[in-house]
PDB file of C-alpha atoms in Angstrom:
ATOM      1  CA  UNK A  30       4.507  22.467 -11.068  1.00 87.00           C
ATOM      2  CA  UNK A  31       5.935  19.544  -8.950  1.00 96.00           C
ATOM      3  CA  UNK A  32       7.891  17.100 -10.380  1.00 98.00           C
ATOM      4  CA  UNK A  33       7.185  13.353  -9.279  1.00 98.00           C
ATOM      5  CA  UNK A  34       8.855  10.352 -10.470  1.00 98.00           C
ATOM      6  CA  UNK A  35       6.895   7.037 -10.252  1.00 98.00           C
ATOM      7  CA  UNK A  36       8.897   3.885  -9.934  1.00 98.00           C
ATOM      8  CA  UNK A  37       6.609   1.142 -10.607  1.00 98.00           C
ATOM      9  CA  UNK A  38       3.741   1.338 -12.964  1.00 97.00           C
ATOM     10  CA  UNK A  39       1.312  -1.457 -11.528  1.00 95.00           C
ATOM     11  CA  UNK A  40      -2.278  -0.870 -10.863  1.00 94.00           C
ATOM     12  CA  UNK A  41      -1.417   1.189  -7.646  1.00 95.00           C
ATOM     13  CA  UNK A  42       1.625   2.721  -9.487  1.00 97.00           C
ATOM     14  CA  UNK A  43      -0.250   3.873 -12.248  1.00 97.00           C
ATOM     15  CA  UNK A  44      -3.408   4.754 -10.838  1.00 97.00           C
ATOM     16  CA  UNK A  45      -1.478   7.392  -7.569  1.00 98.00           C
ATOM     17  CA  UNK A  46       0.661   8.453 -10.857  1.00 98.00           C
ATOM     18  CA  UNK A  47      -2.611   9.468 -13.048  1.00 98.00           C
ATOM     19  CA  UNK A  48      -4.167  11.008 -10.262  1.00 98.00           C
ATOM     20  CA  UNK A  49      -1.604  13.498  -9.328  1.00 98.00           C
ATOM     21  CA  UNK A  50      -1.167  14.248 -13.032  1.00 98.00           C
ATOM     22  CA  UNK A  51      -4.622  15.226 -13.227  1.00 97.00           C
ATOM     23  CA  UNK A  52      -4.309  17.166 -10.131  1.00 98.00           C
ATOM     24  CA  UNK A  53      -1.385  19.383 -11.691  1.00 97.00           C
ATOM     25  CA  UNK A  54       1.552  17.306 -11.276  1.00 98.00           C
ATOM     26  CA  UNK A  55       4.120  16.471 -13.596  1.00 98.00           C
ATOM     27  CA  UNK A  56       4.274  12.817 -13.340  1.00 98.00           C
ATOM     28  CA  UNK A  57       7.398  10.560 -15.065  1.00 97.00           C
ATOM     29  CA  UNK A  58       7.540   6.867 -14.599  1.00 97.00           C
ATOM     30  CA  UNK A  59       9.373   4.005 -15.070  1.00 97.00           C
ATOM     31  CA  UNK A  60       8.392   0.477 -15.146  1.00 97.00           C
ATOM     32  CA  UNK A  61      10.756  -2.327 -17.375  1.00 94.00           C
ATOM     33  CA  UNK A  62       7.699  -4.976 -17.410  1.00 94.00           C
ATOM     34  CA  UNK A  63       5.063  -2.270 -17.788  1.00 94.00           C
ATOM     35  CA  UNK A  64       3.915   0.259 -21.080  1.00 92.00           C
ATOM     36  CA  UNK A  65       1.048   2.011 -20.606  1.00 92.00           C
ATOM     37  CA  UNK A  66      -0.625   3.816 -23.464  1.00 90.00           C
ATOM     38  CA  UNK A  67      -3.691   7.215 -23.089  1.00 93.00           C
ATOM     39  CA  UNK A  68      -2.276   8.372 -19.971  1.00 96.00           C
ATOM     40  CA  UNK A  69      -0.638  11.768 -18.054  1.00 97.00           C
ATOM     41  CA  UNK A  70       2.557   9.452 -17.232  1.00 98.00           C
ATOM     42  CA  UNK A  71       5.399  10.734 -19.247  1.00 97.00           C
ATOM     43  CA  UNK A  72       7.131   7.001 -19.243  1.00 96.00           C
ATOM     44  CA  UNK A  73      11.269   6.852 -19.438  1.00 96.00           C
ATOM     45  CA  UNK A  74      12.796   3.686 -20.565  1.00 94.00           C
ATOM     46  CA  UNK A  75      15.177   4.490 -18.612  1.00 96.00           C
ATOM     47  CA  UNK A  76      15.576   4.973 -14.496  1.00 96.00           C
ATOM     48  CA  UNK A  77      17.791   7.619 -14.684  1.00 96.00           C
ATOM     49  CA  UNK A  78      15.854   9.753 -17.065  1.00 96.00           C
ATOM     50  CA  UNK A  79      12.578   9.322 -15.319  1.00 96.00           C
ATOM     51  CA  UNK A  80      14.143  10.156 -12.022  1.00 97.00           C
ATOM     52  CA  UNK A  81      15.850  13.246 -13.330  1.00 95.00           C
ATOM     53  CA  UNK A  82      13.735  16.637 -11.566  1.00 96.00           C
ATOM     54  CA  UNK A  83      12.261  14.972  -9.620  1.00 97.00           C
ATOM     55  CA  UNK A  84      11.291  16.159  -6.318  1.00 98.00           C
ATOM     56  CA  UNK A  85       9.204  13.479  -5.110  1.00 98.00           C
ATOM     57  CA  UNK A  86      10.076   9.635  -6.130  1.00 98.00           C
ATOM     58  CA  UNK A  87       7.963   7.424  -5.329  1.00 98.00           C
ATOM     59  CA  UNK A  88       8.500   3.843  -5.029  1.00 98.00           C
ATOM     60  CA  UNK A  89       5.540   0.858  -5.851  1.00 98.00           C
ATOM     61  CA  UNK A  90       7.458  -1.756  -7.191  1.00 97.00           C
ATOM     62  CA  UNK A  91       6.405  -4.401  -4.668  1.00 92.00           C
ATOM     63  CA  UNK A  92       7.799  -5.719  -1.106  1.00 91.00           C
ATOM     64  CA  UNK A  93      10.451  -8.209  -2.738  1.00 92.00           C
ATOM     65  CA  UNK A  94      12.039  -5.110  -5.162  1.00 96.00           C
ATOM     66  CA  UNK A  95      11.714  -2.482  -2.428  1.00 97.00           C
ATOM     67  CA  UNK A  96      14.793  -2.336  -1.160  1.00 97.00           C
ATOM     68  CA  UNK A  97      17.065  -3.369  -4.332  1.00 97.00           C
ATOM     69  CA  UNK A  98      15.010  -0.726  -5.979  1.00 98.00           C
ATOM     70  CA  UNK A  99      15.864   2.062  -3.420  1.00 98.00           C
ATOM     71  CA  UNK A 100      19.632   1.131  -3.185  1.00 98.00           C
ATOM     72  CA  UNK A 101      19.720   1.603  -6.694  1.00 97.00           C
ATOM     73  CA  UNK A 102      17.836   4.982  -7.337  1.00 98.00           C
ATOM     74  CA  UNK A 103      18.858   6.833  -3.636  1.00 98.00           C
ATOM     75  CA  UNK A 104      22.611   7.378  -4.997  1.00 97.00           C
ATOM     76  CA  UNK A 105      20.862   9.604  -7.531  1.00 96.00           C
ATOM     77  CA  UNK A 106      19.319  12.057  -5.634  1.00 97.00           C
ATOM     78  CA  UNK A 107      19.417  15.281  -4.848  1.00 96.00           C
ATOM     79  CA  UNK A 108      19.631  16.061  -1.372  1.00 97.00           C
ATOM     80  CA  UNK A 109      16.085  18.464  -2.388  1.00 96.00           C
ATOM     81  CA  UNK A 110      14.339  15.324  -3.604  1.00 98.00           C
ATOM     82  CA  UNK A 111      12.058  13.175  -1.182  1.00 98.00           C
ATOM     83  CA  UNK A 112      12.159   9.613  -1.713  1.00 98.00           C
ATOM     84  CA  UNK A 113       9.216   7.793  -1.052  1.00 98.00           C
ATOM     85  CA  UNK A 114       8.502   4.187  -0.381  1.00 98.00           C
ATOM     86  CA  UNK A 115       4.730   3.348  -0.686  1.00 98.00           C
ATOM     87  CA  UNK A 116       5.189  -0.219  -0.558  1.00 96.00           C
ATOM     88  CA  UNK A 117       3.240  -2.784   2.000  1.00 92.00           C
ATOM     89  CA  UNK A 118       6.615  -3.569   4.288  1.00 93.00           C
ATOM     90  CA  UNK A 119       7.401  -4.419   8.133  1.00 92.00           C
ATOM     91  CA  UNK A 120       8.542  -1.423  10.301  1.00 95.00           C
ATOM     92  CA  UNK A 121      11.789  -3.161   9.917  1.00 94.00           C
ATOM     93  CA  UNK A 122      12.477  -3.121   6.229  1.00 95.00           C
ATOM     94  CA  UNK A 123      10.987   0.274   6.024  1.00 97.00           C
ATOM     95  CA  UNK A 124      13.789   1.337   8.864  1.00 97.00           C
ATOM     96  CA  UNK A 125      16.254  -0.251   6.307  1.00 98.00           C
ATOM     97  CA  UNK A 126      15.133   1.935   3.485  1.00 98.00           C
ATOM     98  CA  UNK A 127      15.539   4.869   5.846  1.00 98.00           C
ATOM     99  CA  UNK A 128      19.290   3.908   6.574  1.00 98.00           C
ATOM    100  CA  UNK A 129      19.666   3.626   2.790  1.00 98.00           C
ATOM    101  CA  UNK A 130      18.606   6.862   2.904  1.00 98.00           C
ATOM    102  CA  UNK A 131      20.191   8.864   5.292  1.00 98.00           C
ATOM    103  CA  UNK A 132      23.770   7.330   3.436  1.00 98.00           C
ATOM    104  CA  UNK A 133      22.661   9.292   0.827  1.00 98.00           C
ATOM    105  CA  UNK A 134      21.354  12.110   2.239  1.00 98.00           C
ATOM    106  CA  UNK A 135      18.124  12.180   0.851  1.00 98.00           C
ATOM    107  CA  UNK A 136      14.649  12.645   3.226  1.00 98.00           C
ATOM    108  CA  UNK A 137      12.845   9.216   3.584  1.00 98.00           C
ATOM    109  CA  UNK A 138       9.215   8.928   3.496  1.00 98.00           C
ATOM    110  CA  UNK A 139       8.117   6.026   4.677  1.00 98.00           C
ATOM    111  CA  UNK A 140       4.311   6.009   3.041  1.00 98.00           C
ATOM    112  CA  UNK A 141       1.568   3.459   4.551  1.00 98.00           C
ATOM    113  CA  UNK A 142      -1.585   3.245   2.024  1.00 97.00           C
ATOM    114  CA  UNK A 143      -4.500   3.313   4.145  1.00 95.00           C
ATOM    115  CA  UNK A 144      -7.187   2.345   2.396  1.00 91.00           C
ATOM    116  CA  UNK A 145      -7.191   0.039  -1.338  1.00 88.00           C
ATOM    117  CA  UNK A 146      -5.777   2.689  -4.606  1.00 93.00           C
ATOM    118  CA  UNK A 147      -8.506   1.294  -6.753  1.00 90.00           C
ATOM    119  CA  UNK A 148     -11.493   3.070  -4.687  1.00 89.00           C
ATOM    120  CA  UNK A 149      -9.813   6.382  -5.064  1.00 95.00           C
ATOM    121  CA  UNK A 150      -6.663   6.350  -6.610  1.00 97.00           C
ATOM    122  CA  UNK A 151      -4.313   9.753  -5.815  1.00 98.00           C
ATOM    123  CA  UNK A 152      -6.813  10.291  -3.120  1.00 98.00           C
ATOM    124  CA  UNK A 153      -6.274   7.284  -1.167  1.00 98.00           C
ATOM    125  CA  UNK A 154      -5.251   8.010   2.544  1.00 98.00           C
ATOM    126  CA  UNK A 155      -1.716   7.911   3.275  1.00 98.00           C
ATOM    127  CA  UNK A 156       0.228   7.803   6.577  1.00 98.00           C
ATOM    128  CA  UNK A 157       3.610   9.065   6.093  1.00 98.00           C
ATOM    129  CA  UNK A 158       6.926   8.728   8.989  1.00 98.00           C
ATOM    130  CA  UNK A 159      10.482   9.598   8.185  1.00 98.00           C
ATOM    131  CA  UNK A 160      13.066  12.316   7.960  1.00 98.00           C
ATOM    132  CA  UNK A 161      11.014  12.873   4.618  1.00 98.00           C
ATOM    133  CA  UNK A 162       7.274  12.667   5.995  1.00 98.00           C
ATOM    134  CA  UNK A 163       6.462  16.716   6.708  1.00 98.00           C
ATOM    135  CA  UNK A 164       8.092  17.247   2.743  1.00 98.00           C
ATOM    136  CA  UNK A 165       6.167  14.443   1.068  1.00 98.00           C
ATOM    137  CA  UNK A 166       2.787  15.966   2.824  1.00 98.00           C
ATOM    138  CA  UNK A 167       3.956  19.186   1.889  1.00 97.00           C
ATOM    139  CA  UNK A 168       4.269  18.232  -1.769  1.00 98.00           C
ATOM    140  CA  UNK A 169       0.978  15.961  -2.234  1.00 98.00           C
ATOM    141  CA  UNK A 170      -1.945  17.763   0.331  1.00 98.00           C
ATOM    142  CA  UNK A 171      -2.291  20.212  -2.089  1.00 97.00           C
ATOM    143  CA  UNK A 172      -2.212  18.065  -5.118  1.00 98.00           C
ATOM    144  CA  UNK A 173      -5.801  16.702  -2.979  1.00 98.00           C
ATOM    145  CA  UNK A 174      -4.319  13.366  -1.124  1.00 98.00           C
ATOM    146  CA  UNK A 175      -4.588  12.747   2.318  1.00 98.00           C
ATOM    147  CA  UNK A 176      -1.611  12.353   3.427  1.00 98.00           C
ATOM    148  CA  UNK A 177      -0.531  12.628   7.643  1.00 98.00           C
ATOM    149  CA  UNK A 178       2.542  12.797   8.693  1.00 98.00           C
ATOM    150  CA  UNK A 179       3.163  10.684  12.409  1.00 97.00           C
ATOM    151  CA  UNK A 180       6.550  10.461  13.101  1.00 97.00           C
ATOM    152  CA  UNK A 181      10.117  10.919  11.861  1.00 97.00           C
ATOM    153  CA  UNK A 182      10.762   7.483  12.765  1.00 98.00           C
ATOM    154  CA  UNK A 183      11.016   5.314   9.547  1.00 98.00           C
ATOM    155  CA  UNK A 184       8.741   2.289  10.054  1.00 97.00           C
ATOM    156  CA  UNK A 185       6.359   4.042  12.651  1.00 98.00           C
ATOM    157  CA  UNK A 186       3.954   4.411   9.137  1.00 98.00           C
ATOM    158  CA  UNK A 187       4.141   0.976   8.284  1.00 97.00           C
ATOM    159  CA  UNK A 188       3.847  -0.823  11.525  1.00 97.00           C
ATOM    160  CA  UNK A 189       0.176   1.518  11.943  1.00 97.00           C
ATOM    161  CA  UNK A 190      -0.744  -0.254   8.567  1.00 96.00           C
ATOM    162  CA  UNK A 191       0.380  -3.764   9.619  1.00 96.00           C
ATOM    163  CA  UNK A 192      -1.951  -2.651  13.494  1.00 96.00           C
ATOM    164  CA  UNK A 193      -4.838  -1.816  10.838  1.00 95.00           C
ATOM    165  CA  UNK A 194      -4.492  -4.884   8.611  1.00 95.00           C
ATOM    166  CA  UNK A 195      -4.751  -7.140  11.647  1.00 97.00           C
ATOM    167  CA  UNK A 196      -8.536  -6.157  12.382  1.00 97.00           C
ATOM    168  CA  UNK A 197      -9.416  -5.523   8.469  1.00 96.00           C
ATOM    169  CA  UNK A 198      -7.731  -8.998   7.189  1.00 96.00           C
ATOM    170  CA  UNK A 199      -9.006 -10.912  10.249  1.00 97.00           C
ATOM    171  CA  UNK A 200     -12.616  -9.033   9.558  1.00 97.00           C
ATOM    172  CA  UNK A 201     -12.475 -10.083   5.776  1.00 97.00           C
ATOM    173  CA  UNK A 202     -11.211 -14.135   6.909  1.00 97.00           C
ATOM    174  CA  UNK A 203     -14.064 -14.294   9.325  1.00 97.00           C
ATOM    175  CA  UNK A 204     -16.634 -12.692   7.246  1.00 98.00           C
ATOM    176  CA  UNK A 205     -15.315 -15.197   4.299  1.00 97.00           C
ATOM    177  CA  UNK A 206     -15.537 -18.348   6.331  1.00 97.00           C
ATOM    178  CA  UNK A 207     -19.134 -17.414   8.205  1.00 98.00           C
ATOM    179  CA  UNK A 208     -20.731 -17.328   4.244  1.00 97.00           C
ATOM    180  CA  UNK A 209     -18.969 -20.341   2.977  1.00 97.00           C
ATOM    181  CA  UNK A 210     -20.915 -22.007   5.854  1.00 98.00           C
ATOM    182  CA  UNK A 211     -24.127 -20.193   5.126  1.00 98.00           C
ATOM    183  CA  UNK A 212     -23.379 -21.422   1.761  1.00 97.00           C
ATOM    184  CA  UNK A 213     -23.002 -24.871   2.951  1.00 98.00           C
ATOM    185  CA  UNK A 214     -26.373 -24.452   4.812  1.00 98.00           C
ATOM    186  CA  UNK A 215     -28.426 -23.019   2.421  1.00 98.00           C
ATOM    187  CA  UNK A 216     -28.764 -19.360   4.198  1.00 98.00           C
ATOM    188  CA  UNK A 217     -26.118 -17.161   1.942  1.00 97.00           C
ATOM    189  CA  UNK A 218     -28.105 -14.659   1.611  1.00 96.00           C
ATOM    190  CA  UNK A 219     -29.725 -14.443   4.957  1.00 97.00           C
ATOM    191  CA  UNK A 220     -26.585 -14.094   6.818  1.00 98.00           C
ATOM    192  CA  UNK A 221     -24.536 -11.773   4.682  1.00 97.00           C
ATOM    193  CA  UNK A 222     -27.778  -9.660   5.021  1.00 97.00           C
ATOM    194  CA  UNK A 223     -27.362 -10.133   9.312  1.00 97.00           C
ATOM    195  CA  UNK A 224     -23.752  -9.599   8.582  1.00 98.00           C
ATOM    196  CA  UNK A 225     -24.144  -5.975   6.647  1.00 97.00           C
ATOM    197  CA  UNK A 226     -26.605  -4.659   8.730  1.00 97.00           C
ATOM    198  CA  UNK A 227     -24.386  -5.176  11.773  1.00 97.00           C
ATOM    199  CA  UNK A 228     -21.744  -3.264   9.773  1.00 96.00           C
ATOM    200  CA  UNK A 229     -23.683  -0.485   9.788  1.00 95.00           C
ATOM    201  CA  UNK A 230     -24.617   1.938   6.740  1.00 93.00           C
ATOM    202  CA  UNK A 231     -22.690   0.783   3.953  1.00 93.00           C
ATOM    203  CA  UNK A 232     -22.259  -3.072   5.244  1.00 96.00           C
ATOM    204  CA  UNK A 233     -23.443  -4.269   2.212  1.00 95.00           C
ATOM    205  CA  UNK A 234     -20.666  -2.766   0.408  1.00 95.00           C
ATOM    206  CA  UNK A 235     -18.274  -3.292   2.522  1.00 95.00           C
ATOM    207  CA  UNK A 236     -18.736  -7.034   3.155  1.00 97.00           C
ATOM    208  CA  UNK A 237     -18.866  -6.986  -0.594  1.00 95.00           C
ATOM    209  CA  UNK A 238     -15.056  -5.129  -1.103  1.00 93.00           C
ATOM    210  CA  UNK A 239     -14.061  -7.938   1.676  1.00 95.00           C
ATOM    211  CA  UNK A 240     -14.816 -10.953  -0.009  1.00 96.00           C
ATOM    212  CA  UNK A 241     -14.197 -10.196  -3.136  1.00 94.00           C
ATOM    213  CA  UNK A 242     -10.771  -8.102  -3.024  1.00 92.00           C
ATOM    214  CA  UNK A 243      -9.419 -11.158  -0.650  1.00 95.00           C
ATOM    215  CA  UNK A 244     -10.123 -13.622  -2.843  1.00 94.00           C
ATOM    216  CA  UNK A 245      -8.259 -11.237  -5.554  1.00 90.00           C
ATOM    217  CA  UNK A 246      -5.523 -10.580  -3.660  1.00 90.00           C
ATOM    218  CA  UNK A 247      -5.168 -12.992  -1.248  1.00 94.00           C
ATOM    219  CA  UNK A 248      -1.266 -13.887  -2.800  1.00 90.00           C
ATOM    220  CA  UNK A 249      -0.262 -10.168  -2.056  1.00 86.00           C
ATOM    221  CA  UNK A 250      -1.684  -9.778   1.462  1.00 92.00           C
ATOM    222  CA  UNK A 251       0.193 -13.285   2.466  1.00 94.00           C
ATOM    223  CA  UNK A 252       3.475 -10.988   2.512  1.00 90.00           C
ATOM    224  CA  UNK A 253       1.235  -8.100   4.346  1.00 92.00           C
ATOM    225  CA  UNK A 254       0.000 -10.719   7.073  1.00 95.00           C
ATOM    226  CA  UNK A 255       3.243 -12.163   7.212  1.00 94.00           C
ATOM    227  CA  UNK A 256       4.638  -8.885   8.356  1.00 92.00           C
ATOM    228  CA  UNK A 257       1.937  -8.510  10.607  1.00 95.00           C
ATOM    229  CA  UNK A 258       2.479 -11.540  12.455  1.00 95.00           C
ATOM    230  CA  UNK A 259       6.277 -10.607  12.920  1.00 94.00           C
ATOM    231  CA  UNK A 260       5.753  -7.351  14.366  1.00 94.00           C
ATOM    232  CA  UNK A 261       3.107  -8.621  16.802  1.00 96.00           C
ATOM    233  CA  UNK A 262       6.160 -11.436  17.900  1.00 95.00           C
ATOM    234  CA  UNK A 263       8.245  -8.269  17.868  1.00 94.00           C
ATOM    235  CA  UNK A 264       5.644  -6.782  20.333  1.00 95.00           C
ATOM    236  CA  UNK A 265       5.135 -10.171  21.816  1.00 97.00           C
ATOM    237  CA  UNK A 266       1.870 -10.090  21.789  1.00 97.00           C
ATOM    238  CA  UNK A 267      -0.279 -12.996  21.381  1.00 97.00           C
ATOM    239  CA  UNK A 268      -1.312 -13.241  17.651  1.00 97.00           C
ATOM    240  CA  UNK A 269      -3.822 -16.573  16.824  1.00 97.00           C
ATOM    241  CA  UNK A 270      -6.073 -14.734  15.204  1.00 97.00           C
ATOM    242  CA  UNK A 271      -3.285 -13.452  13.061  1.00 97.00           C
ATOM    243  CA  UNK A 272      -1.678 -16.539  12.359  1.00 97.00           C
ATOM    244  CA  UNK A 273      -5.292 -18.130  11.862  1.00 97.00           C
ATOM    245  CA  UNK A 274      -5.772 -15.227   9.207  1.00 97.00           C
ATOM    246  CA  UNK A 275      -2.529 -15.951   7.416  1.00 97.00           C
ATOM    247  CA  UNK A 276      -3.415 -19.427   6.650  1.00 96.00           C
ATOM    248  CA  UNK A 277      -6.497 -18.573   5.370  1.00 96.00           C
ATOM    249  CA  UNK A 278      -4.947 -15.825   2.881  1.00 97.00           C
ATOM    250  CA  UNK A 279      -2.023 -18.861   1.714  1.00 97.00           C
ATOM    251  CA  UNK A 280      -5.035 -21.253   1.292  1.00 95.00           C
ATOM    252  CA  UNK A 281      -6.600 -18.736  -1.069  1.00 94.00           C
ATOM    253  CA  UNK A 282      -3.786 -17.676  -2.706  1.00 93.00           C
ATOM    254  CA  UNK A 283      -2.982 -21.492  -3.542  1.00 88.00           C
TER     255      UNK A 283
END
């Protein structure tokens, strides 16, 4: 039975963590501002007793805590254990992790979530880069998620996320402002119906998940789009859209 270690216990946290319990993992977790009661989490107080067996540790404690969080639980590793950082981060923070990492000797995974947890929890698709990717895949495809590994380059997961999140943020802005003017004009309905079926099968849905998971989240995907916009300066490419998308999400958020 594999051992995995959950650090953070949010919504994505818990829901990844319940999954691979029900799939036949052993899953610990630890969360200080989180207790969770009727669920396959076996939940430590403390870090050090939810880390210990672990094999996999995974990390969803949120872009500020990332790195704090891995400097503090990488020292007590095994060199066996893969540590695994699922968190929305630029190419360059994940890199950091990696660094943190290698000190210690332990395999990095750096872990891009593909697609939002809530839809399909432990089967969300995962991208996975790092000295650690081919051991986390190893560990979770057969527990049923899609994971990929694509590199064993730290930060080559995350900055494919942050290339996806520039078309699916922008798409979800655009979509957003286009019905606020239908709104405005009396034809709401008319055009998110124009807007679906050029979507395709599912557009209904889908515009649906846009609009209402950005105006839910709009405060967490500022950091995402904020990353975004660095790596495309990184890249220097050209980024209006981008930047035009990243004011929309702090407007929202506000």
């Amino acid at each position: 039975m594999t051992v995995i270690t959950m650090v953070g216990l949010g919504e994505a946290g818990r829901l990844i963590g319940e999954g691979l319990a029900r799939a036949g993992a052993r899953v610990q977790g630890h969360d200080p501002f989180v207790s969770l009661s009727d669920t396959p989490i076996v939940q430590r107080s403390e870090l050090e007793d939810a880390i210990t067996g672990a094999e996999v540790v995974i990390s969803l404690v949120g872009p500020s805590a990332a790195e704090e969080v891995a400097a503090r639980v990488l020292p007590l590793l095994p060199a066996s254990a893969v540590y695994a950082d699922l968190n929305t981060l630029s190419p360059g923070e994940k890199s950091a992790i990696g660094a943190l990492a290698a000190d210690s000797g332990v395999p990095f995974a750096d872990v891009a979530v593909m697609a939002p947890v809530p839809r399909a929890g432990s089967r969300t698709p995962l991208l996975a880069a790092g000295t650690g990717a081919e051991a986390f895949t190893t560990q979770l495809s057969p527990l049923g998620t899609p994971v990929r590994a694509v590199s064993r380059e730290a930060g080559d997961a995350a900055a494919r996320k942050l290339l996806r999140s520039v078309f699916m943020k922008g798409l979800a802005a655009l979509i957003i402002e286009s019905l606020d003017a239908a709104d405005a004009a009396g034809a709401e309905e008319e055009i998110r119906d124009q807007i679906a079926a050029e979507l395709g099968e599912g557009g209904r849905d889908l515009v649906d998940r846009l609009v209402e998971g950005t105006r839910q989240h709009a405060g967490r995907r500022v950091h995402e789009m904020e990353a975004a916009a660095d790596y495309l300066a990184e890249l220097d490419v050209e980024r209006p859209v981008t930047e035009a998308t990243l004011t929309h999400l702090r407007r929202l958020s506000a």
